[in-house]
Short mmCIF file of C-alpha atoms in Angstrom, two decimals:
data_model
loop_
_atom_site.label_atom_id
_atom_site.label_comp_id
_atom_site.label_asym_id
_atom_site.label_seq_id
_atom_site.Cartn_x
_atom_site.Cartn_y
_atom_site.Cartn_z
CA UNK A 25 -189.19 -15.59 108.61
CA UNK A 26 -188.57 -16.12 104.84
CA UNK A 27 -190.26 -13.24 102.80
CA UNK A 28 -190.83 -14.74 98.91
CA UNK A 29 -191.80 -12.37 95.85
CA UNK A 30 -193.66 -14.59 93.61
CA UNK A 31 -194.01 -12.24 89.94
CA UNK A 32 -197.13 -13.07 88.31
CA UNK A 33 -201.12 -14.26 89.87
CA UNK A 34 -201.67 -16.69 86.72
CA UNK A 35 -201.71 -20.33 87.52
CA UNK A 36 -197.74 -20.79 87.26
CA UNK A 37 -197.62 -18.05 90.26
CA UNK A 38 -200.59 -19.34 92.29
CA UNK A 39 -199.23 -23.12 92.10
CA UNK A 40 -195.60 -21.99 93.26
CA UNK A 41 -196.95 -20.13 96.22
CA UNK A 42 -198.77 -22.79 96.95
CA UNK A 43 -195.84 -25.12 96.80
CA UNK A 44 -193.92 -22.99 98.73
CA UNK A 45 -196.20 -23.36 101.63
CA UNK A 46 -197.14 -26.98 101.07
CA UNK A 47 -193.20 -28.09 100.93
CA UNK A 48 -191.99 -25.55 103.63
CA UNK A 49 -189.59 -26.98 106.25
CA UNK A 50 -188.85 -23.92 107.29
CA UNK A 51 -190.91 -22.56 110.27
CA UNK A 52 -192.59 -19.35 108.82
CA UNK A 53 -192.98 -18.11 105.14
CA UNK A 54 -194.95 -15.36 104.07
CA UNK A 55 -195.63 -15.34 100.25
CA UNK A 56 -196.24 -11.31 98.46
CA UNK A 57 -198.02 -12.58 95.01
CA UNK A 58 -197.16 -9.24 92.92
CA UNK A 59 -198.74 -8.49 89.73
CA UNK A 60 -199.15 -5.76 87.38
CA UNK A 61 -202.40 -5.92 86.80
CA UNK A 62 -204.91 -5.08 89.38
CA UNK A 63 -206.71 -8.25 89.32
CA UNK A 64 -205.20 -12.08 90.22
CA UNK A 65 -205.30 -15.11 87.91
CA UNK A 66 -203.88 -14.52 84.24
CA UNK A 67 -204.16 -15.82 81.85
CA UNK A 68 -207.35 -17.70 82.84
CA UNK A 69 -209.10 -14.70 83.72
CA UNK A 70 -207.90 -12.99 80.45
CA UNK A 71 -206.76 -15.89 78.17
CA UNK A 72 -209.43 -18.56 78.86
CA UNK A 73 -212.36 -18.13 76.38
CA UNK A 74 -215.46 -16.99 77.96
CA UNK A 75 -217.62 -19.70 76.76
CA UNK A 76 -215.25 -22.04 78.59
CA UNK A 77 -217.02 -22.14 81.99
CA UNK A 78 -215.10 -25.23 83.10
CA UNK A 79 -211.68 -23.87 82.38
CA UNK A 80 -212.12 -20.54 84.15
CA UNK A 81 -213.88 -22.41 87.05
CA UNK A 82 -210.01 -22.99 87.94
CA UNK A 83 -210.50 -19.52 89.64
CA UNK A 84 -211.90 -20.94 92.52
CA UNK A 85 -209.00 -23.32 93.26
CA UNK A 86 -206.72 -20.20 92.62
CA UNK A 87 -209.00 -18.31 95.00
CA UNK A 88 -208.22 -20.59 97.73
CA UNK A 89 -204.85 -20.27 97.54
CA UNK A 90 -204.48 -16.57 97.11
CA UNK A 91 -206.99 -16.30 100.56
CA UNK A 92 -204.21 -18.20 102.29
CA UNK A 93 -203.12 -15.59 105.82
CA UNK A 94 -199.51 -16.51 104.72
CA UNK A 95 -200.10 -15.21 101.07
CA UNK A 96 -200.91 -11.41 100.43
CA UNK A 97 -202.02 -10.53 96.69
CA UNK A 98 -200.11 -7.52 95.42
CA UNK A 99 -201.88 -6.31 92.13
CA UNK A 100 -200.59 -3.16 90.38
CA UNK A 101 -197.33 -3.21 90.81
CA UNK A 102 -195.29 -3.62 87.76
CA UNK A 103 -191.70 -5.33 88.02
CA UNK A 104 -189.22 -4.13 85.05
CA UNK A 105 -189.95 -1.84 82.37
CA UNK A 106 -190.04 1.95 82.74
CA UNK A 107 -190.94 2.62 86.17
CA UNK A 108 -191.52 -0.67 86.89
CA UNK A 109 -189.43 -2.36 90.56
CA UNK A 110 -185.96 -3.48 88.98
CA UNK A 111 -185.09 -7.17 90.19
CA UNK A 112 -182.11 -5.56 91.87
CA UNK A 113 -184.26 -3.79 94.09
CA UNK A 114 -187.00 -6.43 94.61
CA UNK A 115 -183.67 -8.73 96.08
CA UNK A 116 -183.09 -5.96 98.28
CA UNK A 117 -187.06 -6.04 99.71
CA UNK A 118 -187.21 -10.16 99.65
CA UNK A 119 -185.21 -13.18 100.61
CA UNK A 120 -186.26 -14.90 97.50
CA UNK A 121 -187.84 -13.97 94.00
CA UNK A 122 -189.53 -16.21 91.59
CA UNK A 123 -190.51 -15.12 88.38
CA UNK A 124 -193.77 -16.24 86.92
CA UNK A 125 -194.07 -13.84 84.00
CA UNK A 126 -195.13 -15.97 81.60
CA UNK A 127 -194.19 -15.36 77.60
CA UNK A 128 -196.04 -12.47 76.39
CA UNK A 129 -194.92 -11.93 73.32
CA UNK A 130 -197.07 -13.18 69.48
CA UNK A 131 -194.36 -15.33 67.05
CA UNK A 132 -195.01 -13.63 63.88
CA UNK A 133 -195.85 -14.78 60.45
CA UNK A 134 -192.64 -12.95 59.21
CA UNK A 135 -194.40 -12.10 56.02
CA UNK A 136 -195.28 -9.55 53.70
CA UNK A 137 -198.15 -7.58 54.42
CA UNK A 138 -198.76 -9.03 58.06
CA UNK A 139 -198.59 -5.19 58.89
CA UNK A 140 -201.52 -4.28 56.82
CA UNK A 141 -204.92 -3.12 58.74
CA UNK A 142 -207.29 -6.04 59.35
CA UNK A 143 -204.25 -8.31 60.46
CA UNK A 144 -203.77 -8.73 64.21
CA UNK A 145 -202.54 -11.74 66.81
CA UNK A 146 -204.73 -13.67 67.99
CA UNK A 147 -203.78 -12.62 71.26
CA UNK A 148 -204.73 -9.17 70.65
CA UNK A 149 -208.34 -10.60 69.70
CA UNK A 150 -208.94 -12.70 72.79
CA UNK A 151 -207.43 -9.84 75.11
CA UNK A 152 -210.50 -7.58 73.44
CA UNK A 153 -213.03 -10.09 74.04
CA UNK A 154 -211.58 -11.03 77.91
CA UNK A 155 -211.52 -7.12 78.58
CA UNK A 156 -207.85 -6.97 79.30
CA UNK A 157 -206.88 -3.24 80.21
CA UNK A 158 -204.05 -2.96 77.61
CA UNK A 159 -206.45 -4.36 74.76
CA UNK A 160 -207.45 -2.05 71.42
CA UNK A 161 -211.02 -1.07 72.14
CA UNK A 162 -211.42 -1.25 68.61
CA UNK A 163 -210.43 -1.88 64.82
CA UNK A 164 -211.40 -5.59 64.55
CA UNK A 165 -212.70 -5.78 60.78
CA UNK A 166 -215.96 -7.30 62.30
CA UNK A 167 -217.61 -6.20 59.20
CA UNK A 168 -215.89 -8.57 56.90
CA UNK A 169 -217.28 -11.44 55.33
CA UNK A 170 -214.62 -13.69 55.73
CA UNK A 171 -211.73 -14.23 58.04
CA UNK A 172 -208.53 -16.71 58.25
CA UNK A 173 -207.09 -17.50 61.48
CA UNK A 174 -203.78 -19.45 60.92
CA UNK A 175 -202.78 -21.47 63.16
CA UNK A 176 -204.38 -25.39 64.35
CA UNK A 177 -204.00 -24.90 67.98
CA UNK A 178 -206.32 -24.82 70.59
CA UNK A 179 -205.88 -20.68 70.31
CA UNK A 180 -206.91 -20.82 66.77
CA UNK A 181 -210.07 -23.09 67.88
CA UNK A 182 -211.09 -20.53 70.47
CA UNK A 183 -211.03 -17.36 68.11
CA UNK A 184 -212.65 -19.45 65.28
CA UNK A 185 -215.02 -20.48 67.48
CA UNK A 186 -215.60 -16.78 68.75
CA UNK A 187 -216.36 -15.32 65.59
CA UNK A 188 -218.71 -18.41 64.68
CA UNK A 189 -220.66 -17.95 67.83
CA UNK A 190 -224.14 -15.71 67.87
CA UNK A 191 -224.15 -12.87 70.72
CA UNK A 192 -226.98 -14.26 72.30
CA UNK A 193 -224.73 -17.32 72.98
CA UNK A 194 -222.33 -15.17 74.62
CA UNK A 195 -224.49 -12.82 76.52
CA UNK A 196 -224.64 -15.18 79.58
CA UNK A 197 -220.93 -15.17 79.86
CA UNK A 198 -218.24 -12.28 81.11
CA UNK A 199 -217.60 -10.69 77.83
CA UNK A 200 -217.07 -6.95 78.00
CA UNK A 201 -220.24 -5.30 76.92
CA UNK A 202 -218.49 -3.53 73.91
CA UNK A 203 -217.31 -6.60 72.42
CA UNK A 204 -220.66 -8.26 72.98
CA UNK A 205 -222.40 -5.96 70.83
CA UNK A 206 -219.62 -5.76 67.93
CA UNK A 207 -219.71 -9.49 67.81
CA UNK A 208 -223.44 -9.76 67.89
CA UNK A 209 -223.25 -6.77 64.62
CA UNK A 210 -221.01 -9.13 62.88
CA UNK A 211 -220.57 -9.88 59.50
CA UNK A 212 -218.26 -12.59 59.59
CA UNK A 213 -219.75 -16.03 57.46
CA UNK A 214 -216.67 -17.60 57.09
CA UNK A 215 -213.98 -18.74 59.19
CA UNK A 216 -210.55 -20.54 57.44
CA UNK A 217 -209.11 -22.22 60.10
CA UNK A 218 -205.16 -23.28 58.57
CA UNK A 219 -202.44 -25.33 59.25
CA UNK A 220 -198.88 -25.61 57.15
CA UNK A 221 -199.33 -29.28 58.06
CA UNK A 222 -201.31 -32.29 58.39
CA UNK A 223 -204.28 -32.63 60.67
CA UNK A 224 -201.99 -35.67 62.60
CA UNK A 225 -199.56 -33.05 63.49
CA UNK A 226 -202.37 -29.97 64.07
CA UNK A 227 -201.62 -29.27 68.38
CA UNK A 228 -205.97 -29.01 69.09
CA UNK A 229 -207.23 -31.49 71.86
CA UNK A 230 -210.28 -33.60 70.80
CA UNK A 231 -212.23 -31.37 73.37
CA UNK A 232 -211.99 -28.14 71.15
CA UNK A 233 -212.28 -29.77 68.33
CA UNK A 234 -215.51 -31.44 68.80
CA UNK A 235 -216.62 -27.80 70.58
CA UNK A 236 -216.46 -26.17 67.03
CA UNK A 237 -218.97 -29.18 65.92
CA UNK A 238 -221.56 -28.43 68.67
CA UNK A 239 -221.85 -24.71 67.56
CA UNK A 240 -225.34 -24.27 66.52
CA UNK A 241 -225.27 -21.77 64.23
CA UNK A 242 -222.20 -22.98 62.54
CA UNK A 243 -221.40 -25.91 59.82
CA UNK A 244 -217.77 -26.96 59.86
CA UNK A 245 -216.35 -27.67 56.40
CA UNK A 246 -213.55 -30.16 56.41
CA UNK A 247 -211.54 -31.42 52.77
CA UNK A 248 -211.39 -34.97 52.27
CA UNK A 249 -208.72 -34.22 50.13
CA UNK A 250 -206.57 -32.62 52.55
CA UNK A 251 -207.30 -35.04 55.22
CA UNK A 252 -205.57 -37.64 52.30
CA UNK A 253 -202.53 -36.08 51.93
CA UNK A 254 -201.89 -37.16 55.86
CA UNK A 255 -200.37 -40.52 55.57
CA UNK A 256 -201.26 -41.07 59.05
CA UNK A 257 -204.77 -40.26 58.29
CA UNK A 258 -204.96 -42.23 54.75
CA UNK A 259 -203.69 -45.25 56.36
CA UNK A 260 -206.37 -47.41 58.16
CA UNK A 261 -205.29 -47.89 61.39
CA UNK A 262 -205.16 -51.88 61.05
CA UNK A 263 -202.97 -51.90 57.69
CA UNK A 264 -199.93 -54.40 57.90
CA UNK A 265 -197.07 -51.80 59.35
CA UNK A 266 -199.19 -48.86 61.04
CA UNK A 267 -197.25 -47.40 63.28
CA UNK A 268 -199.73 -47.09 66.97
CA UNK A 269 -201.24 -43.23 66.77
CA UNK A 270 -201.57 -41.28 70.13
CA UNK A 271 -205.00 -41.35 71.36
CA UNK A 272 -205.73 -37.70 70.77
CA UNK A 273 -204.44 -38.02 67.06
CA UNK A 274 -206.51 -41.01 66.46
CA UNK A 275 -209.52 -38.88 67.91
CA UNK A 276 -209.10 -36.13 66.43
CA UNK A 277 -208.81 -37.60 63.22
CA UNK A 278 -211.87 -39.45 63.47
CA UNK A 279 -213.72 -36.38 64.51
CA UNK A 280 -212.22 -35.22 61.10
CA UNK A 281 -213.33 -38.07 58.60
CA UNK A 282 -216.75 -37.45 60.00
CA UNK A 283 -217.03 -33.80 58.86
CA UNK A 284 -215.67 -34.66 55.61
CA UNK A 285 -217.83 -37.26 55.01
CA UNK A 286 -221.14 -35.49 55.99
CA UNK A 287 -223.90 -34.90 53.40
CA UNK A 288 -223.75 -31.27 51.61
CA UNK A 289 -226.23 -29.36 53.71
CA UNK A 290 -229.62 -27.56 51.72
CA UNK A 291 -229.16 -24.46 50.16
CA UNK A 292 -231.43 -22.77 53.24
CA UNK A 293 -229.23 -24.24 55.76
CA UNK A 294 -226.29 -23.32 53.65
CA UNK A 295 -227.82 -19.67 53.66
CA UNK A 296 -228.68 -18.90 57.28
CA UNK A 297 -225.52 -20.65 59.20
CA UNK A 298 -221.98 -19.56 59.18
CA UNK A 299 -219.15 -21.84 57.71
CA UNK A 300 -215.79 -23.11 59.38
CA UNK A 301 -213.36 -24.29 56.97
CA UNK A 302 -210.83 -26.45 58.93
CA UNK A 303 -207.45 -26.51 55.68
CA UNK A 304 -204.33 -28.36 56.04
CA UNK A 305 -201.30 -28.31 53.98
CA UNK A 306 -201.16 -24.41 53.49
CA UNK A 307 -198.13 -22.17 54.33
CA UNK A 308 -198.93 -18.28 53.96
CA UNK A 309 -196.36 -16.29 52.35
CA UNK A 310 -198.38 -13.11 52.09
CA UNK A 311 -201.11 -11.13 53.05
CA UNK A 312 -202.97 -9.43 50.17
CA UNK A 313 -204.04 -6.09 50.13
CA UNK A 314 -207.16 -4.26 48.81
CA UNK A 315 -207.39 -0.24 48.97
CA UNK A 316 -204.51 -0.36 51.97
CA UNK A 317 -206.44 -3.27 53.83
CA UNK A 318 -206.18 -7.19 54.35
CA UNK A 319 -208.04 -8.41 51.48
CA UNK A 320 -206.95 -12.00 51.39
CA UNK A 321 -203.87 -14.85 51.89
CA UNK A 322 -202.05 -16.12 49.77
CA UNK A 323 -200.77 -19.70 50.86
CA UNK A 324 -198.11 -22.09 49.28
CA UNK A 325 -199.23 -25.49 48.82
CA UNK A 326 -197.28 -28.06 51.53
CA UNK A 327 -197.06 -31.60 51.05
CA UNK A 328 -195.37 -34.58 53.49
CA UNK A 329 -191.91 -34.47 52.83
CA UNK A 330 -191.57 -38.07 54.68
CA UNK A 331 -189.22 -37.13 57.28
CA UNK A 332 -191.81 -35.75 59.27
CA UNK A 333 -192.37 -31.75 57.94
CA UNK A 334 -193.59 -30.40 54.88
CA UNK A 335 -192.56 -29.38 51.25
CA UNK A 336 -193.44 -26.58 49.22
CA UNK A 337 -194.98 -28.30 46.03
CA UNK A 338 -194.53 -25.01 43.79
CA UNK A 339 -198.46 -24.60 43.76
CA UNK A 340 -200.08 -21.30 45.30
CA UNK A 341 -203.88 -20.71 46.67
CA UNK A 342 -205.19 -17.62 47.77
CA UNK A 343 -208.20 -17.32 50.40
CA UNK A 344 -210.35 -13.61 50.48
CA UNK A 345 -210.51 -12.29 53.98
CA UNK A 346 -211.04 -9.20 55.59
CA UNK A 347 -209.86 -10.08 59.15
CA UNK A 348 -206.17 -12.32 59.46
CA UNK A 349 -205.67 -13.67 63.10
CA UNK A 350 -202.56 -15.18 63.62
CA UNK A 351 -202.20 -17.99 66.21
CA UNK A 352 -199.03 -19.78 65.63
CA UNK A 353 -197.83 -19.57 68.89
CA UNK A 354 -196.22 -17.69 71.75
CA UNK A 355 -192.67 -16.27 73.28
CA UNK A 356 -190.87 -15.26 76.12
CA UNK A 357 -189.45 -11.52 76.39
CA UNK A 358 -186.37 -9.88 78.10
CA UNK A 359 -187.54 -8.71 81.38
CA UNK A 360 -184.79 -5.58 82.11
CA UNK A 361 -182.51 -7.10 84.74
CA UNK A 362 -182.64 -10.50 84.48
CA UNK A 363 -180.47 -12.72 81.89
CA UNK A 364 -182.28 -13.93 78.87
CA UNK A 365 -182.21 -16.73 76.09
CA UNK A 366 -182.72 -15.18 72.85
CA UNK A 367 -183.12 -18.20 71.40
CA UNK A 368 -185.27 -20.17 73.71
CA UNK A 369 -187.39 -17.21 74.79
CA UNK A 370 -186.67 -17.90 78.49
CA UNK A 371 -184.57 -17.12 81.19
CA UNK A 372 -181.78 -19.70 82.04
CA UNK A 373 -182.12 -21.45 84.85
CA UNK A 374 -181.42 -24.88 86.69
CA UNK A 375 -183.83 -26.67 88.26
CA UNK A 376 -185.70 -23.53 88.50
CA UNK A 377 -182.62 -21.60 89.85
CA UNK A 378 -182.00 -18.46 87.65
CA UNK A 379 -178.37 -18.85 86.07
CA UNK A 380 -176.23 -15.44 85.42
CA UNK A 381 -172.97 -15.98 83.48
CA UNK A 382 -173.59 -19.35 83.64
CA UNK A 383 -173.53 -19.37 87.40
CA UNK A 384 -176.96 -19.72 89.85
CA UNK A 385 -178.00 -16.29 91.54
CA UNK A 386 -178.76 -17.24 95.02
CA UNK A 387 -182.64 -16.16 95.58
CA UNK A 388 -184.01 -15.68 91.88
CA UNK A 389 -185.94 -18.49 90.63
CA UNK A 390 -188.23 -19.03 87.70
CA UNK A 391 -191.52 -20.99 86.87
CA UNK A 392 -193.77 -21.30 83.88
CA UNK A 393 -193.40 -20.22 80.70
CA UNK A 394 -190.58 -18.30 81.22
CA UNK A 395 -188.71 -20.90 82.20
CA UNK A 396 -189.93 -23.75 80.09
CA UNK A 397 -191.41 -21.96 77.17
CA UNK A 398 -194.72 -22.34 75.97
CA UNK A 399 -195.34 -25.60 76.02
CA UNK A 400 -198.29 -27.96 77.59
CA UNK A 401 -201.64 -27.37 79.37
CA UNK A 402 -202.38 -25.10 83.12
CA UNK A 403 -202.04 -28.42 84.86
CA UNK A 404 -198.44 -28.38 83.74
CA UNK A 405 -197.65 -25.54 85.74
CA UNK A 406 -197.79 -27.76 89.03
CA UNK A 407 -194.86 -29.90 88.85
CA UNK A 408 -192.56 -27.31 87.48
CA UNK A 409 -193.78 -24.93 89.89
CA UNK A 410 -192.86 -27.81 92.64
CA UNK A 411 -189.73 -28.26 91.40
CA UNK A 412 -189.04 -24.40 91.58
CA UNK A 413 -190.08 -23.97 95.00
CA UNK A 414 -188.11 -27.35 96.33
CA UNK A 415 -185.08 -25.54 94.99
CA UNK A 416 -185.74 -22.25 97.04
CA UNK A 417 -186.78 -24.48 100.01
CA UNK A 418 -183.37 -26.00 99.48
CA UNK A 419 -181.74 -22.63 99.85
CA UNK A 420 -183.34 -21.21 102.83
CA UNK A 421 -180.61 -21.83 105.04
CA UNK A 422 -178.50 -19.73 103.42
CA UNK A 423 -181.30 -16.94 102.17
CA UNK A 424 -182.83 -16.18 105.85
CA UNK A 425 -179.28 -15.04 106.64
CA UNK A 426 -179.38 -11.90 104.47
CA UNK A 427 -180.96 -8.93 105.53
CA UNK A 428 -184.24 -7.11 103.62
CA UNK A 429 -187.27 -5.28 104.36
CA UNK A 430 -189.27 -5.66 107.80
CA UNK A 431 -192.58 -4.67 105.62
CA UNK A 432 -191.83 -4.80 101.76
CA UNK A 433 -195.49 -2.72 101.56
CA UNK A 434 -194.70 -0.22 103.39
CA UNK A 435 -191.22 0.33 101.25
CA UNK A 436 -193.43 0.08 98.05
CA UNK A 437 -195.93 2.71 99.23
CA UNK A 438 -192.96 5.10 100.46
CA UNK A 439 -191.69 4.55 96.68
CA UNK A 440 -195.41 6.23 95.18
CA UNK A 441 -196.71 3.18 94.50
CA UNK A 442 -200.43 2.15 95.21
CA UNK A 443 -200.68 -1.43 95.20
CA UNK A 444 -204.36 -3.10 95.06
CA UNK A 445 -204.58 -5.88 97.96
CA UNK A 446 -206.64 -8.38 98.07
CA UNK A 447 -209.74 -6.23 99.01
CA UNK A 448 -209.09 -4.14 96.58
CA UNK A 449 -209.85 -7.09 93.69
CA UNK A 450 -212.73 -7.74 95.82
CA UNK A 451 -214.02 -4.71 95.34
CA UNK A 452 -213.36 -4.95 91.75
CA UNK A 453 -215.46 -8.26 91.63
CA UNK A 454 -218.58 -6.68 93.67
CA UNK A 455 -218.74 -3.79 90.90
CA UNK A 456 -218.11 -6.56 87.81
CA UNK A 457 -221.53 -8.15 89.36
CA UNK A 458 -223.50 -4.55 90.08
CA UNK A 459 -222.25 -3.85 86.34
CA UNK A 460 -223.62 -7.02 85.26
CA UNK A 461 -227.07 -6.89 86.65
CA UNK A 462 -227.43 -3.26 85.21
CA UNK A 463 -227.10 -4.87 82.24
CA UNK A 464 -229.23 -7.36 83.00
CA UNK A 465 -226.48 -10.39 82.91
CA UNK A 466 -224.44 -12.57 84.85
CA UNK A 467 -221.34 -10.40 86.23
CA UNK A 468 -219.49 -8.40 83.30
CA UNK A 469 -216.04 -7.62 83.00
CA UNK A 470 -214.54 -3.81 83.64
CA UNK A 471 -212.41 -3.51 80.58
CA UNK A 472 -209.94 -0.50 81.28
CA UNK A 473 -207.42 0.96 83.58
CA UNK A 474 -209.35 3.51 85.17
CA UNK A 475 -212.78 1.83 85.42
CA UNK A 476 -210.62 -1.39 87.36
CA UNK A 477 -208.55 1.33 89.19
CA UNK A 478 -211.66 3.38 90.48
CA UNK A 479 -213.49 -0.20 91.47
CA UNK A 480 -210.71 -1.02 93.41
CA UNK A 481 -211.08 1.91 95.70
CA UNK A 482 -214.43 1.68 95.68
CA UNK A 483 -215.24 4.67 93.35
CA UNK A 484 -216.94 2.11 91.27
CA UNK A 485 -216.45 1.15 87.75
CA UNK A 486 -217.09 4.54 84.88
CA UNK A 487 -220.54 4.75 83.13
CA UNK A 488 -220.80 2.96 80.15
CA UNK A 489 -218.00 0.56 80.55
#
């Protein structure tokens, strides 16, 4: 029998388990899917926006796999860190390891004043609203007037999007009751949504894009201007030389010219709906500060330097806000035993095979994130996470041969911990939909340690979560 580790229940995890059994020559694999959280799926249980019913139906497929007899979930059960199962000793419990960690870490702005109160990640904001355990319950300058969430990603759309959205739009959805009723108190009128470049080279699918545009009680605000200083976007798309766009650019920028060509709204509809301004162009180089809070961004003014990147032009604008979300992207970190590239954010590898000293360490693999970095969409997790698992398959021969634990659980449990199976999380879900209904909504997500903790062994979720 070949006993695998897989580190990590988000997709990257699920899809390499999956591959594992799928490619399998040998005769009998058994897959432990460990995670340090008490609940499977990852990032899209706790990264996928809630209004994004689609995305996080992906659960189900995940579901499927994880119910697999040859796959046991193994939720709180942290690898690395203080306390946490070295990968020394997890070689010494498995034939084969793959890590699926993911890249947890927010790039910064590296500026001044990015410290101030008011000024988070966006990561930390979605974490609050998807009830992740480890999320601040609190601080988010909901109150403010105005907010500026830098970044043109798909990230940046979904937190924009969040804060333009009405509570009773959410209410039907998973959001942690908490963060349902802050966002219903808020303040917020307007969003900046900004990029340091063009809205050709801004890393949103059509999809979002067009999302923000459907938001009822929200009018998106778009610079013709801006959009001009895009040579991609100023040039019609039949003039003598155009070079072909990529679908989604050409989309996206027609979606674009649309908003900045729409008629000025009244001044009642200007009054009673909230405002997304969508910039382009701006670099920030610091965050302001009012009374030892956020009180605005201050941007340098980019241009096209025609090499493909931006110039500073020497001009400066500054944008009030109260809240500053950062969304400019995410990155690997060290995981305490296993060899790391600083500068990549990931952990070497070939073909999926982790590399130490240059040379591959027979039975520790990588998949994901933290082996490609953070690049392209879930679906992109399935051929890398084949190509991980045909490389393990490919060394089964010689990893069946080495000796570990009959009953890795069992060794666990001696060691103190108490991992939640896959009942466990079932148990968690049954008291998400009994919290739900007491609210009087679909199910509702426990957002802390010992409310998730107490559901999983059936002590049910605490009052008032």
């Amino acid at each position: 029998m070949l006993r695998v580790a897989v580190v990590g229940s988000g997709p990257s995890g699920v899809y390499t388990a999956q591959a594992l059994l799928e490619q399998s020559g040998v005769p009998d694999v058994r897959v432990h899917v460990l995670d340090r959280l008490p609940t499977p799926y990852g990032l899209v249980r706790y990264g996928v926006a809630p209004d994004h019913g689609k995305i996080k139906s992906l659960q189900s497929s995940l579901r499927a796999v994880l119910e697999d007899e040859r796959i046991t979930f193994v939720g709180h059960v942290e690898v690395g860190g203080e306390g946490g199962l070295s990968p020394a000793r997890l070689k010494e419990l498995y034939h084969a390891v793959v890590y699926c960690v993911g890249a947890a870490a927010d790039r910064p702005l590296a500026v001044p004043g990015e410290g101030l109160p008011g000024s988070f990640s966006a990561t930390e904001f979605v974490s609050w609203y998807s009830a992740h355990p480890d999320a601040a319950t609190a601080g988010f300058a909901l109150r403010a007037r105005s907010a500026v969430v830098v970044g043109v990603g798909n990230v940046a759309v979904d937190v924009a999007r969040i804060l333009a959205r009405g509570a009773a739009e959410l209410r039907g959805t998973d959001v942690p009751r908490a963060a349902l009723d802050a966002l219903g108190a808020s303040h917020v009128r307007e969003v900046h949504m900004v990029g340091r470049r063009g809205p050709s080279q801004a890393r949103f699918t059509t999809k979002e894009l067009r999302e923000l545009g459907a938001l009822p009680g929200a009018r998106i605000v778009v610079d013709g201007a801006e959009l001009a200083l895009d040579p991609t976007c100023a040039a019609p798309p039949d003039a003598p030389g155009a070079l072909p766009l990529p679908a989604v650019v050409r989309r996206n920028l027609d979606v674009l010219r649309g908003w900045a060509g729409a008629p000025p709204p009244t001044p009642a509809d200007e009054e009673e709906r909230r405002r997304i301004r969508l910039r382009f162009y701006l670099r920030p180089v610091e965050l302001l500060e009012r009374e030892g809070r956020v009180a605005g961004v201050r941007f340098a003014r980019t241009a096209p330097d025609g090499a493909g990147g931006v110039r500073d032009t020497g001009a400066y604008e500054d944008i009030e806000a109260q809240l500053v979300l950062r969304a400019v992207g995410y990155r690997g970190t060290p995981l305490p035993g296993l060899p790391f590239d600083p500068a990549r954010g990931t952990v070497p590898h070939v073909g999926g095979r982790v590399l130490r000293d240059g040379t591959t360490s027979l039975g520790e693999y990588v998949a994901g994130w933290i082996k490609r970095g953070p690049t392209g969409v879930i679906g992109s997790n399935r051929s890398c996470a084949k190509e991980t698992a045909a490389s393990l398959l490919a060394d089964a021969p010689l990893l069946v041969g080495r000796e570990v634990s009959p009953d890795p659980l069992a060794a666990l449990r001696a060691e103190g911990l108490r991992p939640v199976e896959w009942d466990g999380w079932l148990s968690i879900e049954r008291a998400e939909s009994a919290l739900g209904r007491s609210l009087g909504r679909g199910q509702v997500k426990i957002p802390d340690w010992p409310g998730l903790l107490g559901a999983a062994r059936s002590e049910g979720p605490r009052p008032g979560a």
